Short mmCIF file of N, CA and C and ligand atoms in Angstrom, two decimals:
data_model
loop_
_atom_site.label_atom_id
_atom_site.label_comp_id
_atom_site.label_asym_id
_atom_site.label_seq_id
_atom_site.Cartn_x
_atom_site.Cartn_y
_atom_site.Cartn_z
N UNK S 1352 10.78 -1.37 19.07
CA UNK S 1352 9.82 -0.66 19.42
C UNK S 1352 8.39 -1.16 18.58
N UNK S 1353 8.77 -1.54 17.24
CA UNK S 1353 7.69 -1.74 16.66
C UNK S 1353 6.95 -2.85 17.02
N UNK S 1354 7.91 -3.96 17.64
CA UNK S 1354 7.12 -5.38 18.07
C UNK S 1354 6.05 -5.05 19.16
N UNK S 1355 6.06 -3.89 20.04
CA UNK S 1355 5.28 -3.46 20.97
C UNK S 1355 4.03 -3.20 20.73
N UNK S 1356 3.87 -2.93 19.30
CA UNK S 1356 2.66 -2.19 18.75
C UNK S 1356 1.47 -3.39 18.58
N UNK S 1357 0.16 -2.78 18.38
CA UNK S 1357 -0.58 -3.75 18.40
C UNK S 1357 -0.89 -4.75 17.02
N UNK S 1358 -1.36 -6.03 17.36
CA UNK S 1358 -1.77 -6.61 16.03
C UNK S 1358 -3.13 -6.80 15.66
N UNK S 1359 -3.53 -7.17 14.51
CA UNK S 1359 -5.02 -7.27 14.27
C UNK S 1359 -5.39 -8.68 13.67
N UNK S 1360 -6.62 -9.03 13.83
CA UNK S 1360 -6.94 -10.23 13.05
C UNK S 1360 -5.91 -11.41 13.14
N UNK S 1361 -6.28 -11.94 14.38
CA UNK S 1361 -5.57 -13.04 14.85
C UNK S 1361 -4.10 -12.86 14.43
N UNK S 1362 -3.26 -11.73 14.65
CA UNK S 1362 -2.04 -11.38 14.36
C UNK S 1362 -1.47 -11.56 12.92
N UNK S 1363 -2.62 -11.25 11.64
CA UNK S 1363 -2.28 -11.41 10.59
C UNK S 1363 -1.85 -10.03 10.11
N UNK S 1364 -2.52 -9.03 10.92
CA UNK S 1364 -2.25 -7.59 10.65
C UNK S 1364 -1.22 -6.85 11.83
N UNK S 1365 -0.13 -6.38 11.47
CA UNK S 1365 0.66 -5.76 12.22
C UNK S 1365 1.06 -4.26 12.06
N UNK S 1366 0.92 -3.40 13.06
CA UNK S 1366 1.29 -2.10 12.82
C UNK S 1366 2.85 -1.82 13.19
N UNK S 1367 3.62 -1.06 12.19
CA UNK S 1367 4.86 -0.89 12.54
C UNK S 1367 5.26 0.51 12.09
N UNK S 1368 6.40 1.02 12.86
CA UNK S 1368 6.78 2.28 12.42
C UNK S 1368 8.41 2.06 11.83
N UNK S 1369 8.83 2.54 10.74
CA UNK S 1369 10.00 2.54 10.25
C UNK S 1369 9.82 2.86 8.62
N UNK S 1370 10.76 2.35 7.70
CA UNK S 1370 11.02 2.67 6.43
C UNK S 1370 10.54 1.24 5.82
N UNK S 1371 9.70 1.45 4.91
CA UNK S 1371 9.17 0.40 4.41
C UNK S 1371 10.08 -0.16 3.19
N UNK S 1372 11.01 0.54 2.69
CA UNK S 1372 11.80 -0.14 1.79
C UNK S 1372 13.05 -1.07 2.34
N UNK S 1373 12.91 -1.08 3.61
CA UNK S 1373 13.77 -2.19 4.31
C UNK S 1373 13.16 -3.35 4.75
N UNK S 1374 11.86 -3.48 4.49
CA UNK S 1374 11.25 -4.74 4.80
C UNK S 1374 11.34 -6.08 3.95
N UNK S 1375 11.57 -6.98 4.79
CA UNK S 1375 11.78 -8.39 3.86
C UNK S 1375 10.76 -9.13 3.95
N UNK S 1376 9.63 -8.62 2.87
CA UNK S 1376 8.52 -9.09 2.76
C UNK S 1376 8.37 -9.73 1.16
N UNK S 1377 7.23 -10.53 0.98
CA UNK S 1377 7.23 -10.98 -0.51
C UNK S 1377 6.76 -9.80 -1.21
N UNK S 1378 5.97 -8.83 -0.83
CA UNK S 1378 5.82 -7.65 -1.51
C UNK S 1378 5.59 -6.23 -0.94
N UNK S 1379 6.07 -5.25 -1.42
CA UNK S 1379 5.76 -3.83 -0.67
C UNK S 1379 4.88 -3.16 -1.52
N UNK S 1380 3.97 -2.44 -1.11
CA UNK S 1380 3.03 -1.51 -2.00
C UNK S 1380 3.64 -0.25 -2.03
N UNK S 1381 3.67 0.28 -3.24
CA UNK S 1381 4.02 1.82 -3.36
C UNK S 1381 2.93 2.65 -3.65
N UNK S 1382 2.73 3.83 -2.87
CA UNK S 1382 1.94 4.86 -3.13
C UNK S 1382 2.55 5.47 -4.32
N UNK S 1383 1.96 5.35 -5.36
CA UNK S 1383 2.46 5.99 -6.68
C UNK S 1383 1.67 6.97 -7.42
N UNK S 1384 1.90 7.93 -8.40
CA UNK S 1384 0.99 8.31 -8.87
C UNK S 1384 0.60 7.78 -10.32
N UNK S 1385 -0.27 8.47 -11.23
CA UNK S 1385 -0.80 7.42 -12.29
C UNK S 1385 0.45 7.51 -13.28
N UNK S 1386 1.24 8.47 -13.30
CA UNK S 1386 2.23 8.18 -14.31
C UNK S 1386 3.24 6.88 -14.14
N UNK S 1387 3.27 6.36 -13.20
CA UNK S 1387 4.03 5.17 -12.53
C UNK S 1387 5.79 5.43 -12.78
N UNK S 1388 6.02 6.75 -12.99
CA UNK S 1388 7.32 6.77 -13.39
C UNK S 1388 8.20 7.64 -12.22
N UNK S 1389 7.35 7.48 -10.87
CA UNK S 1389 8.27 8.13 -9.99
C UNK S 1389 7.57 9.47 -9.46
N UNK S 1390 8.30 9.95 -8.32
CA UNK S 1390 7.93 11.00 -7.72
C UNK S 1390 8.69 11.21 -6.04
N UNK S 1391 8.09 11.82 -5.24
CA UNK S 1391 8.62 12.09 -3.98
C UNK S 1391 8.02 10.99 -2.99
N UNK S 1392 8.26 11.32 -1.73
CA UNK S 1392 7.62 10.27 -0.67
C UNK S 1392 8.13 8.99 -0.79
N UNK S 1393 7.29 8.06 -0.46
CA UNK S 1393 7.50 6.82 -0.46
C UNK S 1393 7.80 6.04 -1.61
N UNK S 1394 7.16 6.65 -2.90
CA UNK S 1394 7.35 6.34 -4.11
C UNK S 1394 8.69 6.77 -4.62
N UNK S 1395 9.54 8.09 -4.26
CA UNK S 1395 10.82 8.36 -4.48
C UNK S 1395 11.56 7.44 -3.79
N UNK S 1396 11.45 6.66 -2.55
CA UNK S 1396 12.21 6.14 -1.60
C UNK S 1396 12.36 4.65 -2.32
N UNK S 1397 11.52 4.18 -2.86
CA UNK S 1397 11.50 2.79 -3.56
C UNK S 1397 11.94 2.90 -4.62
N UNK S 1398 12.01 3.75 -5.71
CA UNK S 1398 12.69 3.82 -6.85
C UNK S 1398 14.33 4.20 -6.46
N UNK S 1399 14.37 4.74 -5.58
CA UNK S 1399 15.77 5.16 -5.17
C UNK S 1399 16.56 3.77 -4.84
N UNK S 1400 15.86 3.27 -3.91
CA UNK S 1400 16.37 2.30 -3.17
C UNK S 1400 16.50 0.85 -4.11
N UNK S 1401 15.43 0.78 -4.83
CA UNK S 1401 15.04 -0.56 -5.94
C UNK S 1401 15.81 -0.50 -6.89
N UNK S 1402 16.35 0.67 -7.39
CA UNK S 1402 17.20 0.91 -8.69
C UNK S 1402 16.08 0.84 -9.87
N UNK S 1403 17.20 0.97 -11.08
CA UNK S 1403 16.52 1.05 -12.45
C UNK S 1403 15.64 -0.05 -13.11
N UNK S 1404 15.65 -1.18 -12.40
CA UNK S 1404 14.91 -2.11 -12.95
C UNK S 1404 13.44 -1.81 -12.74
N UNK S 1405 13.20 -1.47 -11.47
CA UNK S 1405 11.55 -1.09 -11.35
C UNK S 1405 11.05 -0.06 -12.12
N UNK S 1406 12.05 1.01 -12.63
CA UNK S 1406 11.37 1.98 -13.59
C UNK S 1406 11.33 1.36 -15.03
N UNK S 1407 12.37 0.68 -15.18
CA UNK S 1407 12.17 0.03 -16.51
C UNK S 1407 10.83 -0.84 -16.68
N UNK S 1408 10.65 -1.47 -15.61
CA UNK S 1408 9.14 -2.09 -15.69
C UNK S 1408 8.07 -1.33 -15.70
N UNK S 1409 7.95 -0.18 -14.92
CA UNK S 1409 7.17 0.75 -15.06
C UNK S 1409 6.92 1.30 -16.27
N UNK S 1410 7.73 1.65 -17.05
CA UNK S 1410 7.80 2.34 -18.26
C UNK S 1410 7.28 1.17 -19.15
N UNK S 1411 7.53 0.15 -19.09
CA UNK S 1411 7.20 -1.02 -20.08
C UNK S 1411 5.57 -1.05 -19.72
N UNK S 1412 4.92 -0.99 -18.47
CA UNK S 1412 3.79 -1.17 -18.20
C UNK S 1412 2.90 0.15 -18.82
N UNK S 1413 3.46 1.19 -18.92
CA UNK S 1413 3.17 2.40 -19.62
C UNK S 1413 2.97 2.20 -21.11
N UNK S 1414 3.89 1.48 -21.63
CA UNK S 1414 4.00 1.55 -23.10
C UNK S 1414 3.11 0.51 -23.62
N UNK S 1415 2.66 -0.45 -22.49
CA UNK S 1415 1.83 -1.34 -23.35
C UNK S 1415 0.15 -1.25 -22.46
N UNK S 1416 0.03 -1.87 -21.24
CA UNK S 1416 -1.24 -1.84 -20.75
C UNK S 1416 -1.99 -0.53 -20.41
N UNK S 1417 -0.92 0.46 -19.85
CA UNK S 1417 -1.62 1.42 -19.16
C UNK S 1417 -0.99 2.78 -20.00
N UNK S 1418 -1.41 3.00 -21.35
CA UNK S 1418 -0.56 3.97 -21.92
C UNK S 1418 -0.97 5.52 -21.57
N UNK S 1419 -2.14 5.69 -20.90
CA UNK S 1419 -2.83 6.60 -20.47
C UNK S 1419 -2.42 6.80 -18.88
N UNK S 1420 -1.79 6.16 -18.30
CA UNK S 1420 -1.26 6.13 -16.85
C UNK S 1420 -2.33 5.17 -16.18
N UNK S 1421 -1.80 5.07 -14.84
CA UNK S 1421 -2.62 3.91 -14.19
C UNK S 1421 -3.84 4.47 -13.45
N UNK S 1422 -5.15 4.28 -13.52
CA UNK S 1422 -6.24 5.03 -13.05
C UNK S 1422 -6.38 4.89 -11.52
N UNK S 1423 -6.51 6.00 -10.62
CA UNK S 1423 -6.83 5.91 -9.10
C UNK S 1423 -7.38 4.79 -8.79
N UNK S 1424 -7.18 4.00 -7.86
CA UNK S 1424 -7.57 2.77 -7.29
C UNK S 1424 -7.10 1.51 -7.82
N UNK S 1425 -6.37 1.66 -8.91
CA UNK S 1425 -5.99 0.41 -9.34
C UNK S 1425 -4.71 0.04 -9.27
N UNK S 1426 -4.01 -1.19 -9.47
CA UNK S 1426 -2.96 -1.38 -8.91
C UNK S 1426 -2.23 -2.54 -10.14
N UNK S 1427 -0.80 -2.42 -10.14
CA UNK S 1427 0.07 -3.12 -10.78
C UNK S 1427 1.35 -3.90 -10.42
N UNK S 1428 1.87 -4.74 -10.74
CA UNK S 1428 3.13 -5.30 -10.00
C UNK S 1428 4.20 -5.07 -10.86
N UNK S 1429 5.38 -4.89 -10.34
CA UNK S 1429 6.86 -5.32 -10.97
C UNK S 1429 7.56 -6.16 -9.84
N UNK S 1430 8.64 -6.30 -10.42
CA UNK S 1430 9.56 -7.15 -9.28
C UNK S 1430 10.28 -5.91 -8.46
N UNK S 1431 10.98 -6.38 -7.43
CA UNK S 1431 11.50 -5.68 -6.53
C UNK S 1431 12.75 -4.89 -6.68
N UNK S 1432 13.46 -5.20 -7.69
CA UNK S 1432 14.64 -4.76 -8.06
C UNK S 1432 15.64 -5.03 -6.97
N UNK S 1433 16.41 -4.17 -6.30
CA UNK S 1433 17.35 -4.26 -5.46
C UNK S 1433 16.79 -4.36 -4.11
N UNK S 1434 15.28 -4.29 -3.90
CA UNK S 1434 14.85 -4.23 -2.62
C UNK S 1434 15.07 -5.54 -2.02
N UNK S 1435 14.72 -5.86 -0.69
CA UNK S 1435 14.55 -7.03 -0.10
C UNK S 1435 13.27 -7.76 -0.57
N UNK S 1436 12.72 -7.11 -0.73
CA UNK S 1436 11.00 -7.36 -1.09
C UNK S 1436 11.16 -8.10 -2.57
N UNK S 1437 10.09 -9.14 -3.11
CA UNK S 1437 10.38 -9.73 -4.09
C UNK S 1437 9.61 -8.92 -5.23
N UNK S 1438 8.60 -8.30 -5.04
CA UNK S 1438 7.85 -7.63 -5.85
C UNK S 1438 7.26 -6.29 -5.34
N UNK S 1439 7.08 -5.31 -6.11
CA UNK S 1439 6.49 -3.91 -5.61
C UNK S 1439 5.06 -3.77 -6.60
N UNK S 1440 4.12 -3.66 -5.49
CA UNK S 1440 2.55 -3.49 -6.06
C UNK S 1440 2.42 -2.13 -6.18
N UNK S 1441 2.30 -1.43 -7.48
CA UNK S 1441 2.05 -0.03 -7.27
C UNK S 1441 0.78 0.28 -7.53
N UNK S 1442 0.25 1.15 -6.57
CA UNK S 1442 -1.35 1.68 -6.69
C UNK S 1442 -1.26 3.11 -6.51
N UNK S 1443 -2.31 3.81 -6.94
CA UNK S 1443 -2.45 5.03 -7.01
C UNK S 1443 -3.50 5.65 -6.12
N UNK S 1444 -3.11 6.22 -5.16
CA UNK S 1444 -4.32 6.82 -4.23
C UNK S 1444 -5.05 7.90 -4.85
N UNK S 1445 -6.08 8.35 -4.29
CA UNK S 1445 -7.12 9.54 -4.44
C UNK S 1445 -6.30 10.79 -3.87
N UNK S 1446 -6.52 11.73 -4.77
CA UNK S 1446 -5.90 13.17 -4.23
C UNK S 1446 -6.86 13.43 -3.48
N UNK S 1447 -6.95 14.05 -2.40
CA UNK S 1447 -7.85 14.22 -1.41
C UNK S 1447 -8.55 15.69 -1.90
N UNK S 1448 -9.99 15.78 -1.94
CA UNK S 1448 -10.81 16.95 -2.55
C UNK S 1448 -11.00 16.97 -3.92
N UNK S 1449 -10.40 15.83 -4.67
CA UNK S 1449 -10.48 15.99 -6.22
C UNK S 1449 -11.88 15.38 -6.72
N UNK S 1450 -12.15 14.42 -6.15
CA UNK S 1450 -13.52 13.73 -6.29
C UNK S 1450 -14.05 13.13 -5.18
N UNK S 1451 -14.57 13.86 -4.42
CA UNK S 1451 -15.21 13.87 -3.16
C UNK S 1451 -16.32 12.63 -3.06
N UNK S 1452 -17.06 12.44 -4.04
CA UNK S 1452 -17.96 11.66 -3.80
C UNK S 1452 -17.38 10.18 -4.24
N UNK S 1453 -16.30 9.93 -4.70
CA UNK S 1453 -15.73 8.70 -4.63
C UNK S 1453 -14.49 8.28 -4.00
N UNK S 1454 -13.72 9.31 -3.26
CA UNK S 1454 -12.63 9.13 -2.66
C UNK S 1454 -12.43 8.13 -1.80
N UNK S 1455 -13.48 7.96 -0.86
CA UNK S 1455 -13.35 6.74 0.13
C UNK S 1455 -13.35 5.29 -0.58
N UNK S 1456 -14.13 5.20 -1.31
CA UNK S 1456 -14.38 4.05 -2.27
C UNK S 1456 -13.03 3.77 -3.25
N UNK S 1457 -12.37 4.88 -3.75
CA UNK S 1457 -11.09 4.70 -4.48
C UNK S 1457 -9.90 4.52 -3.44
N UNK S 1458 -9.92 5.10 -2.44
CA UNK S 1458 -8.90 4.61 -1.34
C UNK S 1458 -9.06 3.19 -1.11
N UNK S 1459 -10.27 2.77 -0.90
CA UNK S 1459 -10.25 1.46 -0.16
C UNK S 1459 -9.95 0.48 -1.51
N UNK S 1460 -10.24 0.66 -2.68
CA UNK S 1460 -9.68 0.02 -3.97
C UNK S 1460 -8.40 -0.09 -4.03
N UNK S 1461 -7.49 0.94 -3.51
CA UNK S 1461 -6.24 0.65 -3.62
C UNK S 1461 -5.82 -0.38 -2.80
N UNK S 1462 -6.24 -0.74 -1.53
CA UNK S 1462 -6.01 -1.78 -0.69
C UNK S 1462 -6.51 -2.91 -1.23
N UNK S 1463 -7.83 -3.11 -1.81
CA UNK S 1463 -8.41 -4.37 -2.08
C UNK S 1463 -7.57 -4.63 -3.31
N UNK S 1464 -7.42 -3.86 -4.43
CA UNK S 1464 -6.75 -4.44 -5.61
C UNK S 1464 -5.36 -4.78 -5.47
N UNK S 1465 -4.50 -4.25 -4.41
CA UNK S 1465 -3.09 -4.40 -4.11
C UNK S 1465 -3.41 -6.07 -3.71
N UNK S 1466 -4.09 -6.26 -2.77
CA UNK S 1466 -4.22 -7.32 -2.04
C UNK S 1466 -4.61 -8.52 -3.07
N UNK S 1467 -5.57 -8.32 -4.01
CA UNK S 1467 -6.06 -9.12 -5.05
C UNK S 1467 -4.57 -9.43 -5.84
N UNK S 1468 -3.98 -8.35 -6.34
CA UNK S 1468 -2.75 -9.05 -7.01
C UNK S 1468 -1.72 -9.58 -6.44
N UNK S 1469 -1.51 -9.36 -4.83
CA UNK S 1469 -0.75 -10.23 -4.22
C UNK S 1469 -1.21 -11.61 -4.21
N UNK S 1470 -2.65 -11.80 -3.88
CA UNK S 1470 -3.01 -13.12 -4.10
C UNK S 1470 -2.60 -13.96 -5.28
N UNK S 1471 -2.87 -13.16 -6.36
CA UNK S 1471 -2.63 -13.75 -7.84
C UNK S 1471 -1.20 -14.25 -7.95
N UNK S 1472 -0.18 -13.25 -6.98
CA UNK S 1472 1.24 -13.69 -7.46
C UNK S 1472 1.53 -14.62 -6.05
N UNK S 1473 0.63 -15.36 -5.37
CA UNK S 1473 1.15 -16.21 -4.26
C UNK S 1473 1.91 -15.57 -3.27
N UNK S 1474 1.65 -14.29 -3.02
CA UNK S 1474 2.40 -13.44 -1.96
C UNK S 1474 2.00 -13.84 -0.44
N UNK S 1475 3.18 -14.21 0.25
CA UNK S 1475 2.74 -14.71 1.70
C UNK S 1475 2.72 -13.36 2.50
N UNK S 1476 3.51 -12.33 2.60
CA UNK S 1476 3.72 -11.19 3.34
C UNK S 1476 3.59 -10.00 2.48
N UNK S 1477 2.83 -8.78 3.01
CA UNK S 1477 2.98 -7.63 2.21
C UNK S 1477 3.08 -6.59 3.09
N UNK S 1478 3.63 -5.50 2.87
CA UNK S 1478 3.63 -4.11 3.37
C UNK S 1478 3.00 -2.96 3.06
N UNK S 1479 2.32 -2.37 3.47
CA UNK S 1479 1.69 -1.07 2.94
C UNK S 1479 2.26 0.19 3.64
N UNK S 1480 2.38 1.28 2.60
CA UNK S 1480 2.46 2.67 3.39
C UNK S 1480 1.13 3.17 3.51
N UNK S 1481 1.03 4.40 4.39
CA UNK S 1481 -0.17 4.97 4.39
C UNK S 1481 -0.68 5.78 3.27
N UNK S 1482 -1.30 4.78 2.26
CA UNK S 1482 -1.67 5.53 1.07
C UNK S 1482 -2.33 6.66 0.92
N UNK S 1483 -2.02 7.79 0.15
CA UNK S 1483 -2.65 9.25 -0.07
C UNK S 1483 -2.59 9.96 1.06
N UNK S 1484 -1.98 9.65 2.31
CA UNK S 1484 -2.02 10.52 3.59
C UNK S 1484 -0.80 11.31 3.51
N UNK S 1485 0.37 11.46 2.44
CA UNK S 1485 1.20 12.55 2.48
C UNK S 1485 0.87 13.53 1.61
N UNK S 1486 1.79 13.51 0.59
CA UNK S 1486 1.12 14.32 -0.61
C UNK S 1486 -0.04 14.48 -1.17
N UNK S 1487 -0.83 13.42 -1.04
CA UNK S 1487 -2.04 13.33 -1.74
C UNK S 1487 -3.31 14.02 -0.75
N UNK S 1488 -2.89 14.41 0.73
CA UNK S 1488 -3.61 15.22 1.51
C UNK S 1488 -4.92 14.26 2.20
N UNK S 1489 -4.86 12.95 1.99
CA UNK S 1489 -6.16 12.28 2.64
C UNK S 1489 -6.21 12.69 4.21
N UNK S 1490 -7.01 12.99 4.87
CA UNK S 1490 -7.14 12.93 6.14
C UNK S 1490 -6.72 11.73 6.96
N UNK S 1491 -5.88 11.70 7.88
CA UNK S 1491 -5.32 10.47 8.36
C UNK S 1491 -6.48 9.63 9.27
N UNK S 1492 -7.06 10.16 10.02
CA UNK S 1492 -8.18 9.46 10.78
C UNK S 1492 -9.26 8.84 9.74
N UNK S 1493 -9.66 9.37 8.70
CA UNK S 1493 -10.45 8.83 7.71
C UNK S 1493 -9.69 7.70 6.82
N UNK S 1494 -8.65 7.84 6.84
CA UNK S 1494 -7.95 6.79 6.06
C UNK S 1494 -7.41 5.66 6.60
N UNK S 1495 -7.66 5.77 8.21
CA UNK S 1495 -7.11 4.59 9.03
C UNK S 1495 -8.56 3.73 9.07
N UNK S 1496 -9.61 4.59 8.95
CA UNK S 1496 -10.72 3.62 9.15
C UNK S 1496 -11.21 2.94 7.71
N UNK S 1497 -10.88 3.64 6.69
CA UNK S 1497 -10.95 3.26 5.26
C UNK S 1497 -10.24 2.08 4.82
N UNK S 1498 -8.96 2.33 5.28
CA UNK S 1498 -8.04 1.24 4.86
C UNK S 1498 -7.89 -0.12 5.90
N UNK S 1499 -8.32 0.10 6.82
CA UNK S 1499 -8.53 -1.08 7.92
C UNK S 1499 -9.83 -1.79 7.63
N UNK S 1500 -10.87 -1.15 7.12
CA UNK S 1500 -11.99 -1.76 6.91
C UNK S 1500 -11.74 -2.65 5.37
N UNK S 1501 -11.00 -2.27 4.62
CA UNK S 1501 -10.56 -2.63 3.07
C UNK S 1501 -10.03 -4.02 3.40
N UNK S 1502 -8.62 -3.83 4.28
CA UNK S 1502 -8.03 -5.00 4.48
C UNK S 1502 -8.78 -6.01 5.34
N UNK S 1503 -9.65 -5.72 6.25
CA UNK S 1503 -10.40 -6.79 7.03
C UNK S 1503 -11.27 -7.59 6.10
N UNK S 1504 -11.99 -6.55 5.40
CA UNK S 1504 -12.60 -7.51 4.28
C UNK S 1504 -12.18 -8.44 3.25
N UNK S 1505 -11.04 -8.16 3.01
CA UNK S 1505 -10.21 -8.87 2.13
C UNK S 1505 -9.65 -10.23 2.97
N UNK S 1506 -9.18 -9.85 4.03
CA UNK S 1506 -8.65 -11.04 4.63
C UNK S 1506 -9.50 -11.99 5.34
N UNK S 1507 -10.81 -11.51 5.37
CA UNK S 1507 -11.85 -12.61 5.96
C UNK S 1507 -12.17 -13.51 4.73
N UNK S 1508 -11.87 -13.22 3.46
CA UNK S 1508 -12.33 -13.93 2.03
C UNK S 1508 -10.88 -14.63 1.83
N UNK S 1509 -9.76 -14.64 2.18
CA UNK S 1509 -8.60 -15.12 1.92
C UNK S 1509 -7.67 -15.88 2.92
N UNK S 1510 -7.34 -16.92 2.50
CA UNK S 1510 -6.54 -17.63 3.76
C UNK S 1510 -4.98 -17.73 3.19
N UNK S 1511 -4.65 -17.15 2.17
CA UNK S 1511 -3.24 -17.27 1.63
C UNK S 1511 -2.12 -16.34 2.34
N UNK S 1512 -2.63 -14.93 2.32
CA UNK S 1512 -1.82 -13.79 2.95
C UNK S 1512 -1.58 -14.10 4.43
N UNK S 1513 -0.45 -14.48 4.77
CA UNK S 1513 -0.20 -14.69 6.12
C UNK S 1513 -0.09 -13.45 7.00
N UNK S 1514 0.65 -12.39 6.34
CA UNK S 1514 1.16 -11.27 7.22
C UNK S 1514 0.56 -9.80 6.22
N UNK S 1515 0.03 -8.98 6.81
CA UNK S 1515 0.08 -7.66 6.39
C UNK S 1515 0.62 -6.83 7.24
N UNK S 1516 1.56 -5.95 6.79
CA UNK S 1516 2.36 -5.10 7.72
C UNK S 1516 1.75 -3.78 7.26
N UNK S 1517 1.34 -2.92 8.27
CA UNK S 1517 1.12 -1.39 7.92
C UNK S 1517 2.40 -0.50 8.54
N UNK S 1518 2.96 -0.08 7.58
CA UNK S 1518 4.34 0.68 8.00
C UNK S 1518 3.90 2.00 7.95
N UNK S 1519 4.31 2.73 9.12
CA UNK S 1519 4.32 4.22 9.42
C UNK S 1519 5.66 4.72 9.40
N UNK S 1520 5.94 5.89 8.76
CA UNK S 1520 7.27 6.55 8.91
C UNK S 1520 7.28 7.36 10.02
N UNK S 1521 6.32 7.89 10.72
CA UNK S 1521 6.29 8.84 11.80
C UNK S 1521 5.32 8.06 12.95
N UNK S 1522 5.93 7.91 14.13
CA UNK S 1522 5.23 7.41 15.31
C UNK S 1522 3.88 8.02 15.43
N UNK S 1523 3.82 9.28 15.20
CA UNK S 1523 2.65 9.82 15.30
C UNK S 1523 1.47 9.50 14.51
N UNK S 1524 1.94 9.04 13.31
CA UNK S 1524 0.87 8.69 12.61
C UNK S 1524 0.52 7.23 12.61
N UNK S 1525 1.41 6.47 13.15
CA UNK S 1525 0.87 5.09 13.71
C UNK S 1525 -0.12 5.35 15.03
N UNK S 1526 0.02 6.27 15.87
CA UNK S 1526 -0.91 6.53 16.71
C UNK S 1526 -2.17 6.95 16.24
N UNK S 1527 -2.24 7.78 15.36
CA UNK S 1527 -3.65 8.23 14.88
C UNK S 1527 -4.33 6.81 14.15
N UNK S 1528 -3.52 6.12 13.32
CA UNK S 1528 -4.06 5.03 12.80
C UNK S 1528 -4.55 4.04 13.81
N UNK S 1529 -3.86 3.75 14.98
CA UNK S 1529 -4.52 2.85 16.20
C UNK S 1529 -5.89 3.56 16.62
N UNK S 1530 -5.88 4.79 16.61
CA UNK S 1530 -7.02 5.42 17.45
C UNK S 1530 -8.37 5.06 16.36
N UNK S 1531 -7.81 5.33 15.08
CA UNK S 1531 -9.18 5.19 14.30
C UNK S 1531 -9.29 3.88 13.30
N UNK S 1532 -8.59 3.02 13.49
CA UNK S 1532 -8.84 1.92 12.78
C UNK S 1532 -10.04 1.20 13.18
N UNK S 1533 -10.63 0.35 12.15
CA UNK S 1533 -11.78 -0.25 12.32
C UNK S 1533 -11.93 -1.65 12.27
N UNK S 1534 -10.75 -2.27 12.57
CA UNK S 1534 -10.73 -3.69 12.28
C UNK S 1534 -11.40 -4.67 12.64
N UNK S 1535 -12.07 -4.33 14.03
CA UNK S 1535 -13.14 -5.20 14.57
C UNK S 1535 -14.60 -4.49 14.59
N1 AR6 R 1920 8.57 4.14 4.28
C1 AR6 R 1920 7.03 4.45 4.95
N2 AR6 R 1920 6.28 5.36 4.67
C2 AR6 R 1920 6.67 6.46 4.19
C3 AR6 R 1920 8.13 6.35 3.52
C4 AR6 R 1920 8.95 5.39 3.72
N3 AR6 R 1920 10.37 5.32 3.11
N4 AR6 R 1920 8.35 7.46 2.94
C5 AR6 R 1920 7.14 8.33 3.09
N5 AR6 R 1920 6.25 7.55 3.95
P1 AR6 R 1920 3.19 10.11 0.20
P2 AR6 R 1920 0.47 10.13 -1.19
C6 AR6 R 1920 4.74 7.81 4.38
O1 AR6 R 1920 3.40 11.39 -0.13
O2 AR6 R 1920 0.14 10.67 -0.17
C7 AR6 R 1920 4.46 11.03 -4.46
O3 AR6 R 1920 5.30 11.95 -5.09
C8 AR6 R 1920 4.45 9.36 4.46
O4 AR6 R 1920 4.70 9.80 5.84
O5 AR6 R 1920 4.63 9.11 -0.18
O6 AR6 R 1920 -0.22 8.68 -1.75
C9 AR6 R 1920 4.00 10.14 -5.52
O7 AR6 R 1920 4.80 9.95 -6.79
C10 AR6 R 1920 2.92 9.20 4.49
O8 AR6 R 1920 2.51 8.82 5.64
O9 AR6 R 1920 1.96 9.19 -0.86
C11 AR6 R 1920 2.78 10.55 -5.69
O10 AR6 R 1920 2.84 11.69 -6.72
C12 AR6 R 1920 2.74 8.15 3.43
O11 AR6 R 1920 3.82 7.51 3.28
C13 AR6 R 1920 2.26 11.16 -4.28
O12 AR6 R 1920 3.33 11.36 -3.51
C14 AR6 R 1920 2.33 8.65 2.07
O13 AR6 R 1920 2.88 9.55 1.54
C15 AR6 R 1920 1.42 10.23 -3.80
O14 AR6 R 1920 1.11 10.87 -2.31
#
């Protein structure tokens, strides 16, 4: 089913349906919260399947570089613990409605900063969930436009990352994304 979905940017971007924790890529991105210490949704699934190593590394980040939590729009990296992925890149999406003047810019920053860290770590393939569109309430059509533009802008300046997967849990979310994406 997934393989029949469209690709973008010369097949460097693939839209897929499924559980991101099963993806065998260099890095998966976590839609975390600023505590970095877990939660529900995709964050809960990543920590549950990835195991205690990821939590321990997140706790270490809180104790060292980010004692007040990870600011919205920024990203940090840990290993992938028991996941197939080598790394987890944790980013904090905006909570919709909390900072209306900046939320689009902050959502774009999640994608851009995650890709920047990926480049630093020589990541070849990366899978993103649909950041902020679950518990954080970001409207899915707007998130589709913002995320696709941010990914496009990054990939046009980068030759290293070969594959970006956009993994949607629900087929209906993938459909909305495909309708509102602005890759081209
Ligand atoms: N694989 C792929 N996508 C998933 C999975 C999965 N295993 N599980 C959920 N999704 P959310 P947010 C989709 O709420 O809106 C957490 O409690 C889901 O259908 O996970 O950024 C954190 O700790 C939706 O499309 O993230 C934060 O407190 C998308 O992932 C807060 O939620 C994002 O939904 C972050 O909220």
